[in-house]
Short mmCIF file of C-alpha atoms and ligand atoms in Angstrom, two decimals:
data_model
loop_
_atom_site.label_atom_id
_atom_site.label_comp_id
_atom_site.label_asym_id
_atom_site.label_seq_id
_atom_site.Cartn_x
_atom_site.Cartn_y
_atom_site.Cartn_z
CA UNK Q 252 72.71 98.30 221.40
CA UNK Q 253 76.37 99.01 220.43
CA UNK Q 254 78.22 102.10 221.41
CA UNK Q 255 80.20 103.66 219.22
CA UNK Q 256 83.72 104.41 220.95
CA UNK Q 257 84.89 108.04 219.71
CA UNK Q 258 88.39 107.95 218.47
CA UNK Q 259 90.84 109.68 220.02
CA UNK Q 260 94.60 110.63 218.91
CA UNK Q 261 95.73 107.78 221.15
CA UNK Q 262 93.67 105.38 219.32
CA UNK Q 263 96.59 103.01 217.59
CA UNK Q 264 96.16 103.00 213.78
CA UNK Q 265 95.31 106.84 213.88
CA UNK Q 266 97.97 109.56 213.49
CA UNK Q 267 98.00 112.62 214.63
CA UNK Q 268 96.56 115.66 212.87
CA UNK Q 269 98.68 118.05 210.82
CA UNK Q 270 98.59 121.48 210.39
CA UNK Q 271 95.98 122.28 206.95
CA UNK Q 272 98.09 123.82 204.05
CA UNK Q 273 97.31 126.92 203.57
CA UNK Q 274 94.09 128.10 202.08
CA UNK Q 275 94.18 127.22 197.94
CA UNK Q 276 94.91 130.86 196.72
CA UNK Q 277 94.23 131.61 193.18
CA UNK Q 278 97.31 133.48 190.92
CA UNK Q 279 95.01 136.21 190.18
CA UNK Q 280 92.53 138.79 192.00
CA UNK Q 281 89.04 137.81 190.21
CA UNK Q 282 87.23 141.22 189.18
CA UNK Q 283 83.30 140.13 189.63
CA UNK Q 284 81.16 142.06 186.68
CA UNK Q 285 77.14 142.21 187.64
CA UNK Q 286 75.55 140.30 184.84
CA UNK Q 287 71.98 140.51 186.56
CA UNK Q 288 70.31 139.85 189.74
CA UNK Q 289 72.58 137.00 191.30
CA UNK Q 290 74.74 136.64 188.13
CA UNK Q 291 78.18 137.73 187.75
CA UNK Q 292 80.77 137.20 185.74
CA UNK Q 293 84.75 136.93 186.80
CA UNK Q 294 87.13 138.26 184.86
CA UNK Q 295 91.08 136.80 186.18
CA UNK Q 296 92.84 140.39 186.63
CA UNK Q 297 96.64 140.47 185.50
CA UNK Q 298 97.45 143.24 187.61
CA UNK Q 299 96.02 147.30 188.01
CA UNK Q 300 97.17 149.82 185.82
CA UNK Q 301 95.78 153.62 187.68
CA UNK Q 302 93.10 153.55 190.08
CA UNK Q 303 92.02 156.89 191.11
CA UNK Q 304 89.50 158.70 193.06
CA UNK Q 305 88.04 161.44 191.52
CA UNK Q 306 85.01 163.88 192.89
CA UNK Q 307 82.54 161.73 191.38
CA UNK Q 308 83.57 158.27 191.22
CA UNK Q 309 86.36 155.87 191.74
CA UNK Q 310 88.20 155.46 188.38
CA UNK Q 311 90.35 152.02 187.99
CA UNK Q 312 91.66 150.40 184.59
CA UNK Q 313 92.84 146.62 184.94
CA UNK Q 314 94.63 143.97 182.57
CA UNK Q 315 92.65 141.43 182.49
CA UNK Q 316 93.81 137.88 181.11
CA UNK Q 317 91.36 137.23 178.48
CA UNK Q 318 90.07 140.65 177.33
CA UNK Q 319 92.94 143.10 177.63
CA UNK Q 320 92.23 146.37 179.53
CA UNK Q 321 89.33 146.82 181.20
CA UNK Q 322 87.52 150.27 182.36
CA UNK Q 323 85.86 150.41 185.58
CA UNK Q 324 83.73 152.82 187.14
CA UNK Q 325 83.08 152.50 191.34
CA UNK Q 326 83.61 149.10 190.73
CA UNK Q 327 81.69 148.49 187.92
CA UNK Q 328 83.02 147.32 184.16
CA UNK Q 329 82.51 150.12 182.14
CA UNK Q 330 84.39 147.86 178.69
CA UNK Q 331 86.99 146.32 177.08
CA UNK Q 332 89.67 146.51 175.19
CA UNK Q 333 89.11 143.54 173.18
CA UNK Q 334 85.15 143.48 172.77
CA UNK Q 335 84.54 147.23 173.13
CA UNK Q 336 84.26 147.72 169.49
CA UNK Q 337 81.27 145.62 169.56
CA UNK Q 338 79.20 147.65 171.66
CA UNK Q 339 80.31 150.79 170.72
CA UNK Q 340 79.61 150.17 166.88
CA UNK Q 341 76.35 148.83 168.29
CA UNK Q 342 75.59 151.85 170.23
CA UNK Q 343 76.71 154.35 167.06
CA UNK Q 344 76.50 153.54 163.60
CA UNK Q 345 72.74 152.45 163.43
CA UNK Q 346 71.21 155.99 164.15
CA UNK Q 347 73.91 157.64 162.46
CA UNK Q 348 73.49 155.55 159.21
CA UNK Q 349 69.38 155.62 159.51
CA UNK Q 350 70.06 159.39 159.50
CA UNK Q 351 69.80 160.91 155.82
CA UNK Q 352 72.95 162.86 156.83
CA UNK Q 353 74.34 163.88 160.65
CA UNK Q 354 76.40 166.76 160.39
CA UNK Q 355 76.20 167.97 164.76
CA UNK Q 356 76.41 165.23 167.16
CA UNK Q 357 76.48 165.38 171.03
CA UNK Q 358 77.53 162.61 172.81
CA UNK Q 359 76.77 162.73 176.13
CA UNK Q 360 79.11 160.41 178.91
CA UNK Q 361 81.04 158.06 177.06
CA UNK Q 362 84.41 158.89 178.28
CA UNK Q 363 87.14 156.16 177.12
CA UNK Q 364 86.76 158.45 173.67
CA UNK Q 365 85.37 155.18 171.53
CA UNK Q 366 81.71 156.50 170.93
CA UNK Q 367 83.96 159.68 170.02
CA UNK Q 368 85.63 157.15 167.67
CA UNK Q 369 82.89 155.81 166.28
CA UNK Q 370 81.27 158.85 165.51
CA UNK Q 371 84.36 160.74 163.90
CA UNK Q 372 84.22 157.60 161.25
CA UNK Q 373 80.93 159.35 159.35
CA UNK Q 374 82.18 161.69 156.75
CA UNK Q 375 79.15 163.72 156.94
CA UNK Q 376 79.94 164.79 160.58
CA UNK Q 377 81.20 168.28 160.69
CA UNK Q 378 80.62 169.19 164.86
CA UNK Q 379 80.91 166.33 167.37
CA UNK Q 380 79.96 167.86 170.67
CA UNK Q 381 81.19 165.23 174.10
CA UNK Q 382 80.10 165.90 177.14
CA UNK Q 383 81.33 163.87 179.96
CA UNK Q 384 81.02 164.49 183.74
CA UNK Q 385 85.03 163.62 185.09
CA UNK Q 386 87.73 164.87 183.37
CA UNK Q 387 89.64 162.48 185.31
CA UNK Q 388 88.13 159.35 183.19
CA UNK Q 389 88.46 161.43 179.94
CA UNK Q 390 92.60 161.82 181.11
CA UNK Q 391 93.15 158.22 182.54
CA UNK Q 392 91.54 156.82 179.15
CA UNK Q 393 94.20 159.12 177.06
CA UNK Q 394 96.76 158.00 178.90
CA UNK Q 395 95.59 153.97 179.41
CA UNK Q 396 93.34 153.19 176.35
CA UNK Q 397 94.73 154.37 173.48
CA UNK Q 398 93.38 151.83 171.28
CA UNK Q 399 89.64 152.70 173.05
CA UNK Q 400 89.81 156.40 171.88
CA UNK Q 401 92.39 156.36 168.79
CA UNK Q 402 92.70 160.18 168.64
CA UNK Q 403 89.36 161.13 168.81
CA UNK Q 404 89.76 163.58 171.62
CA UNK Q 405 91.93 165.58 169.42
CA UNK Q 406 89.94 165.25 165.99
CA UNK Q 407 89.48 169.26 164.96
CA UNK Q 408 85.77 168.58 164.32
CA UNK Q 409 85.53 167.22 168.37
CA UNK Q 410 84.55 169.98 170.81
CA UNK Q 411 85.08 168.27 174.55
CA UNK Q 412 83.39 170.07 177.11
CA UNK Q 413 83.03 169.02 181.00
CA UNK Q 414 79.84 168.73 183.01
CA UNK Q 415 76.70 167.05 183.98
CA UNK Q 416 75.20 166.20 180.84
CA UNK Q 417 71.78 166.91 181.89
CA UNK Q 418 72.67 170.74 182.93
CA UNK Q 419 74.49 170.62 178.96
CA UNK Q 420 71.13 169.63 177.28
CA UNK Q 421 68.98 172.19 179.64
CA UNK Q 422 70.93 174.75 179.41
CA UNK Q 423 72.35 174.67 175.92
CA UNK Q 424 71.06 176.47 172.80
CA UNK Q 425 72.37 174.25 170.51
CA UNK Q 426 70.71 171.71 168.19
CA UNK Q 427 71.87 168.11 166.92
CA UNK Q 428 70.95 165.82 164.34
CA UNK Q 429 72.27 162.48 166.28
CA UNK Q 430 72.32 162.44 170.18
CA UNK Q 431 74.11 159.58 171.34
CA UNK Q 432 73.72 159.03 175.49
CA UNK Q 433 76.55 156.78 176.97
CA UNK Q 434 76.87 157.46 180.09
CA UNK Q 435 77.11 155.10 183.21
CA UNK Q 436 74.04 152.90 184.34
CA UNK Q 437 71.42 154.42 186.71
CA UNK Q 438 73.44 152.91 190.21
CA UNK Q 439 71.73 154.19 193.58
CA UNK Q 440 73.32 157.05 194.26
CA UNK Q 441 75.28 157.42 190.80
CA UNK Q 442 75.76 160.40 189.05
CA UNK Q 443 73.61 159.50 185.91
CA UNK Q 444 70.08 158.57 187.39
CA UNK Q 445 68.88 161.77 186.61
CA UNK Q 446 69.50 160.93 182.81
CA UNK Q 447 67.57 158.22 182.32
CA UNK Q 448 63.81 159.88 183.23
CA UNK Q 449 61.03 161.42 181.04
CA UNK Q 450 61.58 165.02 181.95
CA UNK Q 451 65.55 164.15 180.70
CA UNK Q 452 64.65 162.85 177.57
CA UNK Q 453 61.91 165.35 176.92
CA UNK Q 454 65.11 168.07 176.91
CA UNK Q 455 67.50 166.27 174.66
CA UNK Q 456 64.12 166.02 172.33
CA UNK Q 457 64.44 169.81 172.05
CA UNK Q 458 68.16 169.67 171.05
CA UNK Q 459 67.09 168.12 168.19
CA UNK Q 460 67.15 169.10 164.96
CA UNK Q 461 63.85 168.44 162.44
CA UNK Q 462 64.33 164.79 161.93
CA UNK Q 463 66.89 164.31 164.56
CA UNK Q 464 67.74 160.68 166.13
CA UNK Q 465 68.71 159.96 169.59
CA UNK Q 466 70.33 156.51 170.48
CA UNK Q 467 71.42 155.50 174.04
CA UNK Q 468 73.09 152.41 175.86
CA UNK Q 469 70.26 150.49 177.66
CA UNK Q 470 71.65 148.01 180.49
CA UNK Q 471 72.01 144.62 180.09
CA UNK Q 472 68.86 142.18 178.77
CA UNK Q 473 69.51 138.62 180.26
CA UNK Q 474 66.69 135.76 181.10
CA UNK Q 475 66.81 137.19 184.89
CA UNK Q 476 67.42 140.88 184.31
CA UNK Q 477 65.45 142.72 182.08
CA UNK Q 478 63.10 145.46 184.32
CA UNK Q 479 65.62 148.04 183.93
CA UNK Q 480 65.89 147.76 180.14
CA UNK Q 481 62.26 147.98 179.81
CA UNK Q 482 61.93 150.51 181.99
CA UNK Q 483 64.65 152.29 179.75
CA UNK Q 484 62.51 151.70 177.16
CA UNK Q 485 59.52 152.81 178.11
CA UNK Q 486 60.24 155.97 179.51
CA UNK Q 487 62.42 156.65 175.82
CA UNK Q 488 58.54 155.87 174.48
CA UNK Q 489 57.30 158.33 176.64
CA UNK Q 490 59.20 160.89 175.28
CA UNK Q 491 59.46 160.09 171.61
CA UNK Q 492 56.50 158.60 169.47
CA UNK Q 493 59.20 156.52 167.58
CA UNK Q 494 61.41 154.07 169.32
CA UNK Q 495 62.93 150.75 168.94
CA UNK Q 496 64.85 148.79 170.73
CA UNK Q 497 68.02 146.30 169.95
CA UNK Q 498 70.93 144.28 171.76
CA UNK Q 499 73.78 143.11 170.98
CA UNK Q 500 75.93 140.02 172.70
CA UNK Q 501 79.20 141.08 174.34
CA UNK Q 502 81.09 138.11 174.81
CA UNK Q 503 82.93 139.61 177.60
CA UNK Q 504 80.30 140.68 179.42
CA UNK Q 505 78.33 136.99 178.90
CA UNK Q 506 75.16 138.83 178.25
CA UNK Q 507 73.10 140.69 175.72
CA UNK Q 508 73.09 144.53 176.16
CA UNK Q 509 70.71 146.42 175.02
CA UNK Q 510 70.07 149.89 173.55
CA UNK Q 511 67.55 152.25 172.45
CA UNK Q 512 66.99 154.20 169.17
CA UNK Q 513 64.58 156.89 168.77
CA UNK Q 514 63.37 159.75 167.07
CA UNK Q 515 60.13 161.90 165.70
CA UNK Q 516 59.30 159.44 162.37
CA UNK Q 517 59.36 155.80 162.83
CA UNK Q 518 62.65 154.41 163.09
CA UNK Q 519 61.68 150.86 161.17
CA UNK Q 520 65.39 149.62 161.28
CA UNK Q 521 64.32 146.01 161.56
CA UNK Q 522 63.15 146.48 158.14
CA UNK Q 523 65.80 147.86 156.80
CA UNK Q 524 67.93 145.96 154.28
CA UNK Q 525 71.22 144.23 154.95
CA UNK Q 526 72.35 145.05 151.61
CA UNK Q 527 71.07 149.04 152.16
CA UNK Q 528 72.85 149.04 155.39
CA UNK Q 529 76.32 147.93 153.55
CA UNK Q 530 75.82 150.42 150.71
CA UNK Q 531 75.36 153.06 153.36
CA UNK Q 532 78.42 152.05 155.27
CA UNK Q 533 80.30 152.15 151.70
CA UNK Q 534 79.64 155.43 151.43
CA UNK Q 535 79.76 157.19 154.34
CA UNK Q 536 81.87 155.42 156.85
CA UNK Q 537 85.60 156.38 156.35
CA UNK Q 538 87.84 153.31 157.66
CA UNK Q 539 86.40 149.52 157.95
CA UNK Q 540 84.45 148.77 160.51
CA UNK Q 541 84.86 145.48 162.94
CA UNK Q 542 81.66 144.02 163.75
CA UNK Q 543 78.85 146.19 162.00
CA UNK Q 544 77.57 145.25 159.12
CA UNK Q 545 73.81 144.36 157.07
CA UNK Q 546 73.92 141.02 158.38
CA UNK Q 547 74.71 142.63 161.96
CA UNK Q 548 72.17 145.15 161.57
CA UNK Q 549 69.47 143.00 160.93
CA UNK Q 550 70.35 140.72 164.05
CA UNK Q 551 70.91 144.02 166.20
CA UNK Q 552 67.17 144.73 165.52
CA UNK Q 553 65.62 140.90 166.34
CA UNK Q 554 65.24 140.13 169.64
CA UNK Q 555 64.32 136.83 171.22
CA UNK Q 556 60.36 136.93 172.40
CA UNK Q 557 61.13 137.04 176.23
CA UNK Q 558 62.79 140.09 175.32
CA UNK Q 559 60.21 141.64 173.45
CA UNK Q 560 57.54 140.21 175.27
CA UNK Q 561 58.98 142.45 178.48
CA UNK Q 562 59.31 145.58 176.74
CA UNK Q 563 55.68 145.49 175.34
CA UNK Q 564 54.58 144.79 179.07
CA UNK Q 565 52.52 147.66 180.80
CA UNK Q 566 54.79 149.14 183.68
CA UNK Q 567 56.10 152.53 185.13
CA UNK Q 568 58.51 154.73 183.60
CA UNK Q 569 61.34 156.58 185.43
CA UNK Q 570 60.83 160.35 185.96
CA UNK Q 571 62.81 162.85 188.08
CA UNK Q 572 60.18 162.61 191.19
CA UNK Q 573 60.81 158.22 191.35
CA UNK Q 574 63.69 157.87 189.04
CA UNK Q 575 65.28 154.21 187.92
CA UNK Q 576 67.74 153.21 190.55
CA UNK Q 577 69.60 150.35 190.32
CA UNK Q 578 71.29 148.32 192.84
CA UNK Q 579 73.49 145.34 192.62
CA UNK Q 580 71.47 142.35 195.01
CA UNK Q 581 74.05 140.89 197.69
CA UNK Q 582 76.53 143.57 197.01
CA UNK Q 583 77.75 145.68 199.98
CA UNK Q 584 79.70 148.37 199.06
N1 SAM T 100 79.45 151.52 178.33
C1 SAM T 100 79.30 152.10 179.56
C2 SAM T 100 78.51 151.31 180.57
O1 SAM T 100 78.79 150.14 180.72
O2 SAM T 100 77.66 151.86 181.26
C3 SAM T 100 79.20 153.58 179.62
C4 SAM T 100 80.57 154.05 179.27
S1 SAM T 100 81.19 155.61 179.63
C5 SAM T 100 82.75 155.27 180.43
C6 SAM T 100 80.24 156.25 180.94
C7 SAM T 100 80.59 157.73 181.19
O3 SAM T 100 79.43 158.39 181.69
C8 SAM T 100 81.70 157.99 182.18
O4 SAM T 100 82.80 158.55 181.52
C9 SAM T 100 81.09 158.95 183.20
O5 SAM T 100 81.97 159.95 183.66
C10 SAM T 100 79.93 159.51 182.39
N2 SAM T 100 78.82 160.08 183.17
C11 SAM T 100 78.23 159.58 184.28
N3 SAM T 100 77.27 160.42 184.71
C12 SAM T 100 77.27 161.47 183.86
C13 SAM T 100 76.52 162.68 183.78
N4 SAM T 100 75.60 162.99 184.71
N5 SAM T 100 76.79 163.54 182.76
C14 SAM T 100 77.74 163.26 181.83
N6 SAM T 100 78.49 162.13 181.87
C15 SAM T 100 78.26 161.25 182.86
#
């Protein structure tokens, strides 16, 4: 049996140790964005433009390297400036365009002003009604995004009101042809859980006018992360004997996101034609559009089978008593 000698700094041939460099440090603070349970995404951050506290959440807009400015809400990515249009043509023009013609429109959240935008493109809109919770987001996006709201807060036909959108659509007399729901995803302790149950969507179904349409941003739909999309969509069944579901990829957010369209006739907007959708878009849509078109449409509205096969499952829908609560897995804060 040998034994092995341990070396020791006297040992000739060896030299003594050095002090380590300094940790490697990367040039930029990376922004992590939750892509689904265990996933995220990181974003290289140029540098902060505002971050503010408000009563309800903690506001921050970023440069990022790759996708310009960023919106976040407590922490989470909200959009940006360079892929927003995608989502929020996405989240818009589909229900607007499968209506025969929207004249009233509430938007409820949606408060960097580009569902505003997207809405104030229809011709046929005469009333768009935006409720957001924080006027602090609605101000720090006038300021910081102008390219994310392009006006819209000051269109005549845009009447911008403050408040929990729930209270709006229980308490409000007022009926809509289009209701388009963009607010913030259902976080623990969030201030939008509460408008993503049954007994929610059963109220905005009586703010509806006779044929009305509602359409609403639906979380993210990725191979690990679908239950709270589903959910989503389920409890939008619940509520609505008409609803279909779509997603779109956001390349900045490296996932599909999905979002619901419903209403009281079927809503058959996977069979819709491409060529329809264009003719519609010719003639009501006032200034070009970036990513929506026919071709877009029809992809919108056919999802993979994974997808599909999880929103036909059988499972429980969110209501006031046991409402959808999300919460990002290994995440602390
Ligand atoms: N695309 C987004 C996402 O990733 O979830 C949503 C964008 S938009 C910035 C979300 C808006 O919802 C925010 O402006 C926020 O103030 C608003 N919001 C959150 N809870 C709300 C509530 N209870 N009533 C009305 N607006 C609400």
């Amino acid at each position: 049996m040998t034994t092995r000698r341990h070396s020791t700094p006297r040992d000739p041939g060896r030299r003594e140790p050095v002090a380590a460099p300094p940790p490697r440090a990367f040039r930029h603070r990376w922004m992590l964005d939750w892509a689904a349970p265990w996933e995220y995404t990181a974003h290289a951050v140029r540098g902060e433009v505002v971050r503010v506290q408000s009563e309800f959440q903690e506001i921050e807009i970023v440069e990022t390297e790759a996708y310009g400015r960023c919106l976040l809400l407590d922490g989470e990515v909200q959009s940006f400036e360079a892929d927003e249009h995608i989502y929020h043509e996405s989240l818009v023009h589909p229900a607007l365009l499968l209506h025969a013609a929207p004249r009233d429109v509430l938007v409820l959240g949606g408060g960097e002003g580009a569902t505003l935008r997207e809405v104030l493109r229809h011709r046929s809109v005469r009333r768009a009604v935006m409720v957001d919770l924080d006027p602090h987001v609605v101000a720090a996006a006038r300021e910081h995004l102008p390219t994310f709201h392009a006006g819209s807060f000051d269109d005549p036909r845009t009447k911008l009101r403050f408040g929990d959108g729930r209270a709006f659509v229980e308490t409000s007399r007022e009926r809509f042809d289009v209701v388009i729901i963009d607010v913030t995803n259902p976080m623990a302790g969030g201030p939008s859980c509460r408008l993503f149950t049954a007994e929610f969507y059963e109220r905005v179904r009586d703010r509806l006018n006779p044929g009305g349409l509602v359409a609403l941003q639906s979380d993210a739909v990725t191979l690990h992360g679908l239950e709270s999309a589903a959910m989503i969509y389920r409890t939008v069944r619940s509520a609505w004997p008409h609803a279909a579901s779509y997603a779109v990829f956001l390349p900045a957010y490296t996932t599909d996101w999905s979002f619901t369209l419903a209403g009281p006739g079927s809503v058959d907007a996977a069979a819709v034609d491409p060529t329809e959708i264009d003719a519609r878009i010719a003639a009501r849509v006032s200034t070009p559009l970036g990513f929506y078109d026919g071709i877009a449409h029809r992809r919108l509205f056919h999802l993979p089978r994974y997808v599909r096969d999880a929103f036909q499952k059988r499972g429980p829908v969110s209501r006031d008593a046991r409402p959808l609560q999300e919460q990002y897995p290994g995440y602390t804060g």
